[in-house]
Short mmCIF file of C-alpha atoms in Angstrom, two decimals:
data_model
loop_
_atom_site.label_atom_id
_atom_site.label_comp_id
_atom_site.label_asym_id
_atom_site.label_seq_id
_atom_site.Cartn_x
_atom_site.Cartn_y
_atom_site.Cartn_z
CA MET F 4 129.46 -72.17 -7.36
CA GLY F 5 132.01 -70.73 -4.92
CA VAL F 6 131.18 -68.28 -2.16
CA VAL F 7 131.67 -64.64 -3.16
CA GLU F 8 133.86 -62.90 -0.60
CA ILE F 9 133.33 -59.24 0.20
CA PRO F 10 136.60 -57.26 0.16
CA ARG F 11 137.85 -56.42 3.65
CA ASP F 12 137.91 -52.69 2.82
CA ALA F 13 134.21 -52.89 1.95
CA GLU F 14 133.49 -54.74 5.21
CA ALA F 15 135.38 -52.08 7.17
CA ALA F 16 133.41 -49.35 5.41
CA ASP F 17 130.16 -51.13 6.29
CA THR F 18 131.27 -51.34 9.91
CA GLN F 19 131.97 -47.61 9.99
CA ARG F 20 128.53 -46.87 8.51
CA GLY F 21 127.01 -49.08 11.16
CA VAL F 22 128.88 -47.18 13.88
CA VAL F 23 127.51 -43.88 12.54
CA HIS F 24 123.97 -45.27 12.70
CA LEU F 25 124.54 -46.45 16.28
CA VAL F 26 125.95 -43.12 17.44
CA VAL F 27 123.00 -41.31 15.82
CA ALA F 28 120.70 -43.76 17.64
CA ALA F 29 122.40 -42.90 20.94
CA ILE F 30 121.94 -39.16 20.30
CA LEU F 31 118.27 -39.69 19.43
CA PHE F 32 117.72 -41.79 22.55
CA SER F 33 119.22 -39.04 24.68
CA GLY F 34 116.82 -36.59 23.05
CA LEU F 35 113.97 -38.97 23.83
CA SER F 36 115.01 -39.02 27.47
CA VAL F 37 114.93 -35.22 27.65
CA LEU F 38 111.50 -35.04 25.98
CA ALA F 39 110.15 -37.80 28.24
CA LYS F 40 111.41 -35.94 31.31
CA LEU F 41 109.64 -32.78 30.13
CA VAL F 42 106.29 -34.44 29.45
CA GLY F 43 106.45 -37.05 32.23
CA ALA F 44 105.73 -34.54 34.98
CA ARG F 45 102.00 -34.85 34.21
CA VAL F 46 101.45 -37.51 31.53
CA PRO F 47 101.65 -41.10 32.88
CA LEU F 48 104.36 -43.41 31.56
CA PRO F 49 102.07 -45.98 29.85
CA GLU F 50 100.44 -43.14 27.93
CA VAL F 51 103.84 -41.96 26.72
CA ILE F 52 104.71 -45.50 25.61
CA LEU F 53 101.38 -45.92 23.80
CA VAL F 54 101.50 -42.63 21.89
CA ARG F 55 105.15 -43.03 20.90
CA SER F 56 104.44 -46.60 19.74
CA LEU F 57 101.43 -45.60 17.63
CA VAL F 58 103.38 -42.78 15.97
CA THR F 59 106.25 -45.19 15.30
CA VAL F 60 103.81 -47.68 13.73
CA ALA F 61 102.59 -44.93 11.37
CA PHE F 62 106.13 -43.92 10.35
CA ALA F 63 107.21 -47.53 9.84
CA LEU F 64 104.15 -48.32 7.70
CA GLY F 65 104.85 -45.22 5.60
CA THR F 66 108.47 -46.30 5.08
CA LEU F 67 107.41 -49.83 4.09
CA ALA F 68 104.76 -48.49 1.69
CA ARG F 69 107.19 -46.08 0.00
CA GLY F 70 109.65 -48.89 -0.58
CA ASP F 71 106.89 -51.31 -1.68
CA ILE F 72 108.11 -53.66 1.08
CA PRO F 73 105.70 -56.34 2.40
CA VAL F 74 104.60 -55.52 5.95
CA TRP F 75 104.49 -58.89 7.66
CA GLY F 76 107.81 -60.45 6.67
CA LYS F 77 109.05 -64.03 6.52
CA ARG F 78 110.04 -64.77 10.14
CA ARG F 79 106.94 -63.50 11.90
CA THR F 80 107.45 -65.42 15.12
CA MET F 81 110.93 -63.95 15.63
CA LEU F 82 109.71 -60.49 14.64
CA GLY F 83 106.95 -60.78 17.21
CA LEU F 84 109.47 -61.95 19.81
CA ARG F 85 111.63 -58.91 19.04
CA GLY F 86 108.61 -56.70 19.79
CA LEU F 87 107.72 -58.63 22.94
CA PHE F 88 111.29 -58.58 24.24
CA GLY F 89 111.55 -54.87 23.51
CA PHE F 90 108.39 -54.11 25.47
CA ILE F 91 109.46 -56.29 28.42
CA ALA F 92 112.91 -54.68 28.50
CA LEU F 93 111.39 -51.19 28.47
CA ALA F 94 108.87 -52.07 31.21
CA CYS F 95 111.60 -53.60 33.38
CA TYR F 96 113.84 -50.56 32.95
CA PHE F 97 111.12 -48.10 33.87
CA TYR F 98 110.01 -50.24 36.84
CA ALA F 99 113.60 -50.21 38.08
CA LEU F 100 113.74 -46.42 37.62
CA MET F 101 110.60 -46.07 39.77
CA HIS F 102 111.75 -48.38 42.59
CA LEU F 103 115.52 -47.96 42.73
CA PRO F 104 117.83 -44.96 42.87
CA ILE F 105 118.19 -43.73 39.27
CA ALA F 106 121.94 -44.33 39.18
CA ASP F 107 121.55 -47.94 40.38
CA ALA F 108 118.88 -48.61 37.75
CA ILE F 109 121.03 -47.17 34.97
CA VAL F 110 124.13 -49.13 35.95
CA ILE F 111 122.23 -52.42 36.20
CA HIS F 112 120.57 -51.74 32.84
CA TYR F 113 123.95 -51.17 31.22
CA ILE F 114 125.13 -54.63 32.14
CA HIS F 115 123.29 -55.67 28.98
CA PRO F 116 126.33 -55.37 26.66
CA VAL F 117 127.98 -58.11 28.75
CA PHE F 118 124.91 -60.33 28.37
CA THR F 119 124.76 -59.43 24.66
CA LEU F 120 128.40 -60.40 24.16
CA LEU F 121 127.78 -63.79 25.80
CA LEU F 122 124.58 -64.45 23.83
CA ALA F 123 126.08 -63.25 20.54
CA THR F 124 129.09 -65.51 21.03
CA VAL F 125 126.89 -68.57 21.63
CA VAL F 126 124.03 -67.84 19.20
CA LEU F 127 125.71 -65.84 16.42
CA GLY F 128 129.36 -66.85 16.75
CA GLU F 129 130.37 -63.17 17.17
CA ALA F 130 133.19 -63.21 19.71
CA LEU F 131 135.06 -59.97 20.43
CA ASP F 132 138.83 -59.72 20.65
CA GLY F 133 140.74 -58.73 23.77
CA ARG F 134 141.03 -55.02 22.92
CA GLU F 135 137.31 -54.63 22.28
CA THR F 136 136.54 -56.38 25.55
CA VAL F 137 138.85 -54.02 27.44
CA PHE F 138 137.19 -50.94 25.99
CA ILE F 139 133.69 -52.32 26.68
CA VAL F 140 134.74 -52.80 30.30
CA GLY F 141 136.14 -49.25 30.22
CA CYS F 142 132.72 -47.97 29.06
CA PHE F 143 131.00 -49.74 31.94
CA VAL F 144 133.51 -48.37 34.47
CA GLY F 145 132.87 -44.89 33.09
CA VAL F 146 129.10 -45.38 33.49
CA VAL F 147 129.57 -46.44 37.13
CA LEU F 148 131.69 -43.36 37.90
CA VAL F 149 129.26 -41.01 36.14
CA THR F 150 126.14 -42.38 37.83
CA GLN F 151 127.75 -43.31 41.18
CA PRO F 152 125.12 -45.84 42.30
CA GLN F 153 124.32 -46.04 46.00
CA ALA F 154 125.09 -49.75 45.96
CA LEU F 155 128.76 -48.85 45.43
CA PHE F 156 129.09 -45.22 46.56
CA GLY F 157 126.48 -44.78 49.27
CA ALA F 158 125.57 -46.10 52.67
CA GLU F 159 122.02 -47.15 51.73
CA ALA F 160 122.86 -50.17 49.61
CA THR F 161 121.13 -52.57 52.03
CA SER F 162 117.79 -50.74 51.58
CA ALA F 163 117.48 -51.61 47.88
CA ASP F 164 114.32 -53.50 46.94
CA PRO F 165 115.41 -57.09 46.07
CA PHE F 166 112.48 -57.54 43.67
CA ALA F 167 113.31 -54.29 41.86
CA LEU F 168 116.94 -55.40 41.57
CA THR F 169 115.78 -58.71 40.07
CA VAL F 170 113.53 -56.88 37.60
CA ALA F 171 116.42 -54.57 36.62
CA VAL F 172 118.73 -57.53 35.91
CA LEU F 173 115.94 -59.27 33.98
CA GLY F 174 115.52 -56.13 31.87
CA ALA F 175 119.24 -56.11 31.05
CA LEU F 176 119.12 -59.78 30.06
CA VAL F 177 116.03 -59.29 27.86
CA SER F 178 117.68 -56.23 26.26
CA ALA F 179 120.54 -58.49 25.24
CA GLY F 180 118.01 -60.81 23.63
CA VAL F 181 116.62 -57.86 21.65
CA TYR F 182 120.01 -57.03 20.14
CA VAL F 183 120.76 -60.65 19.28
CA LEU F 184 117.32 -61.05 17.65
CA ILE F 185 117.89 -57.95 15.53
CA ARG F 186 121.25 -59.30 14.39
CA GLU F 187 119.70 -62.69 13.61
CA LEU F 188 116.87 -61.08 11.59
CA ARG F 189 119.17 -58.93 9.47
CA ALA F 190 119.49 -61.47 6.64
CA THR F 191 115.76 -61.67 5.87
CA GLU F 192 113.94 -58.68 7.35
CA HIS F 193 114.06 -55.00 6.39
CA PRO F 194 114.93 -52.67 9.30
CA ALA F 195 111.63 -50.77 8.92
CA ARG F 196 109.73 -54.04 9.30
CA VAL F 197 111.63 -54.86 12.49
CA VAL F 198 110.78 -51.39 13.83
CA PHE F 199 107.12 -51.85 12.81
CA TYR F 200 106.75 -55.13 14.72
CA ASN F 201 108.41 -53.66 17.83
CA ALA F 202 106.05 -50.66 17.84
CA LEU F 203 102.97 -52.74 17.00
CA VAL F 204 103.53 -55.15 19.89
CA ALA F 205 104.26 -52.24 22.27
CA SER F 206 101.03 -50.52 21.16
CA ILE F 207 98.94 -53.62 21.77
CA LEU F 208 100.47 -54.35 25.17
CA SER F 209 100.53 -50.77 26.45
CA ALA F 210 96.96 -49.82 25.43
CA PRO F 211 95.13 -51.52 28.36
CA TRP F 212 97.75 -50.18 30.78
CA ALA F 213 97.41 -46.64 29.44
CA ALA F 214 93.59 -46.79 29.56
CA THR F 215 93.67 -47.18 33.35
CA THR F 216 95.78 -44.05 33.92
CA TRP F 217 94.85 -41.83 30.96
CA VAL F 218 95.32 -38.07 31.36
CA ALA F 219 94.19 -35.79 28.51
CA PRO F 220 97.38 -34.14 27.19
CA GLU F 221 97.48 -30.38 26.70
CA PRO F 222 98.46 -29.01 23.24
CA ARG F 223 102.10 -28.55 24.27
CA GLU F 224 102.20 -32.07 25.67
CA TRP F 225 100.72 -33.47 22.44
CA THR F 226 103.52 -31.76 20.53
CA ILE F 227 106.13 -33.35 22.79
CA LEU F 228 104.46 -36.77 22.61
CA LEU F 229 104.39 -36.66 18.82
CA ALA F 230 108.04 -35.56 18.80
CA ILE F 231 108.85 -38.52 21.05
CA GLY F 232 107.13 -40.81 18.54
CA GLY F 233 109.09 -39.38 15.63
CA CYS F 234 112.38 -39.62 17.51
CA THR F 235 111.55 -43.16 18.56
CA PHE F 236 111.09 -44.23 14.94
CA LEU F 237 114.36 -42.61 13.88
CA HIS F 238 116.17 -44.10 16.91
CA GLN F 239 114.84 -47.60 16.24
CA GLN F 240 115.61 -47.30 12.53
CA SER F 241 119.19 -46.14 13.17
CA MET F 242 119.78 -48.80 15.81
CA THR F 243 118.44 -51.56 13.59
CA TYR F 244 120.53 -50.45 10.58
CA GLY F 245 123.57 -50.25 12.84
CA LEU F 246 123.02 -53.76 14.15
CA HIS F 247 122.85 -55.02 10.59
CA LEU F 248 126.46 -53.88 10.13
CA VAL F 249 128.16 -54.07 13.56
CA ARG F 250 128.66 -57.07 15.85
CA ALA F 251 126.06 -57.19 18.61
CA GLY F 252 128.45 -56.96 21.58
CA ARG F 253 130.30 -53.99 20.18
CA ALA F 254 127.08 -52.30 19.02
CA THR F 255 125.48 -52.40 22.46
CA ALA F 256 128.64 -50.99 24.03
CA LEU F 257 128.34 -47.94 21.78
CA GLY F 258 125.02 -47.34 23.49
CA TYR F 259 127.00 -46.23 26.53
CA VAL F 260 127.35 -42.91 24.72
CA GLN F 261 123.76 -42.26 25.84
CA VAL F 262 124.91 -41.96 29.46
CA LEU F 263 127.51 -39.35 28.53
CA LEU F 264 124.99 -37.38 26.49
CA ALA F 265 122.42 -37.60 29.30
CA MET F 266 124.98 -36.18 31.73
CA LEU F 267 125.67 -33.23 29.42
CA ALA F 268 121.94 -32.66 28.92
CA GLY F 269 121.45 -32.62 32.67
CA ILE F 270 124.13 -29.94 33.03
CA TRP F 271 122.95 -27.71 30.17
CA LEU F 272 119.17 -28.11 30.38
CA PHE F 273 118.39 -28.94 34.01
CA GLY F 274 121.27 -27.28 35.89
CA GLU F 275 122.51 -30.52 37.44
CA GLU F 276 125.87 -30.49 39.23
CA VAL F 277 128.62 -32.96 38.33
CA ASP F 278 131.50 -33.80 40.68
CA ARG F 279 135.10 -34.68 39.87
CA VAL F 280 134.53 -38.45 39.99
CA ALA F 281 131.76 -38.16 37.41
CA TRP F 282 133.99 -36.10 35.12
CA ILE F 283 136.71 -38.77 35.38
CA GLY F 284 134.11 -41.37 34.47
CA ALA F 285 132.96 -39.25 31.54
CA VAL F 286 136.51 -39.07 30.18
CA ILE F 287 136.97 -42.87 30.51
CA LEU F 288 133.61 -43.43 28.86
CA ALA F 289 134.33 -40.99 26.03
CA VAL F 290 137.78 -42.47 25.28
CA SER F 291 136.52 -46.06 25.34
CA ALA F 292 133.48 -45.30 23.18
CA ALA F 293 135.63 -43.29 20.75
CA TRP F 294 137.99 -46.23 20.28
CA LEU F 295 135.09 -48.59 19.65
CA ALA F 296 133.64 -46.10 17.17
CA THR F 297 136.85 -45.51 15.20
CA ASP F 298 138.33 -49.01 15.06
CA ARG F 299 137.93 -50.16 11.45
CA LYS F 300 138.22 -53.90 11.98
CA PRO F 301 135.45 -55.61 9.99
CA ILE F 302 133.07 -58.27 11.23
CA PRO F 303 134.70 -61.71 11.12
CA PRO F 304 132.99 -64.39 9.06
CA ARG F 305 130.34 -66.40 10.89
CA ALA F 306 131.38 -69.91 11.75
#
């Protein structure tokens, strides 16, 4: 029997749906950042991770039950690795945020689309064309100009903690592994199951950590924590659906939209000031991300 080919128009439509999911995921992640900033003034980070993971587990189980979808899946080792990699990437990112200037940590973290592109090319055979590569580079340049890390814009670059820098780069590399794993799992595993494993592993690993620093949340803080859990589930679900439909390298580049949204949130909600260089970076970032989001070229067949 011959291979049934999907019409290119259908592939392009799937790509556009995937882009919508990824942009929604970026918006949700920006909302998560705002909520975490609000609750993080008193509630320790491991506690935030634990509560959001437990809430996500509950939502994912509910989704699987409604669809009568088996919980544990076929490729359990890879699903577990996706959860482990996700937890390591998150821990590395937050460690970098605590020990490096915020802008430096963000810029290093957003090297991960480059790592993702390299891994996806080798593991999945998903090479990008020249135009996509140019606009991914444009996104990264925009992030650098928006965040203006001290390593490039300040005089204190030599004071950066070498271990924290190493952890930040490790987090970016592991993040790339997360995206490639999600793409690899798309053929056999339902997105809600992938989200479930990620949250379950994070719950197990963060529980002992949270127990050592536990602070009883106030009613308002419980509301925010539960909202973080709900947003986390929706973010993970949207990101996973998007990665089922969009090449890994391009999909991770669309995550750069989060930086732009975080900048706007900082202006509107926290009264942060933005200089001319940052606005130039925001324009470059917006244009590059918009091109990646609107290009209708479908995913090429896997070799």
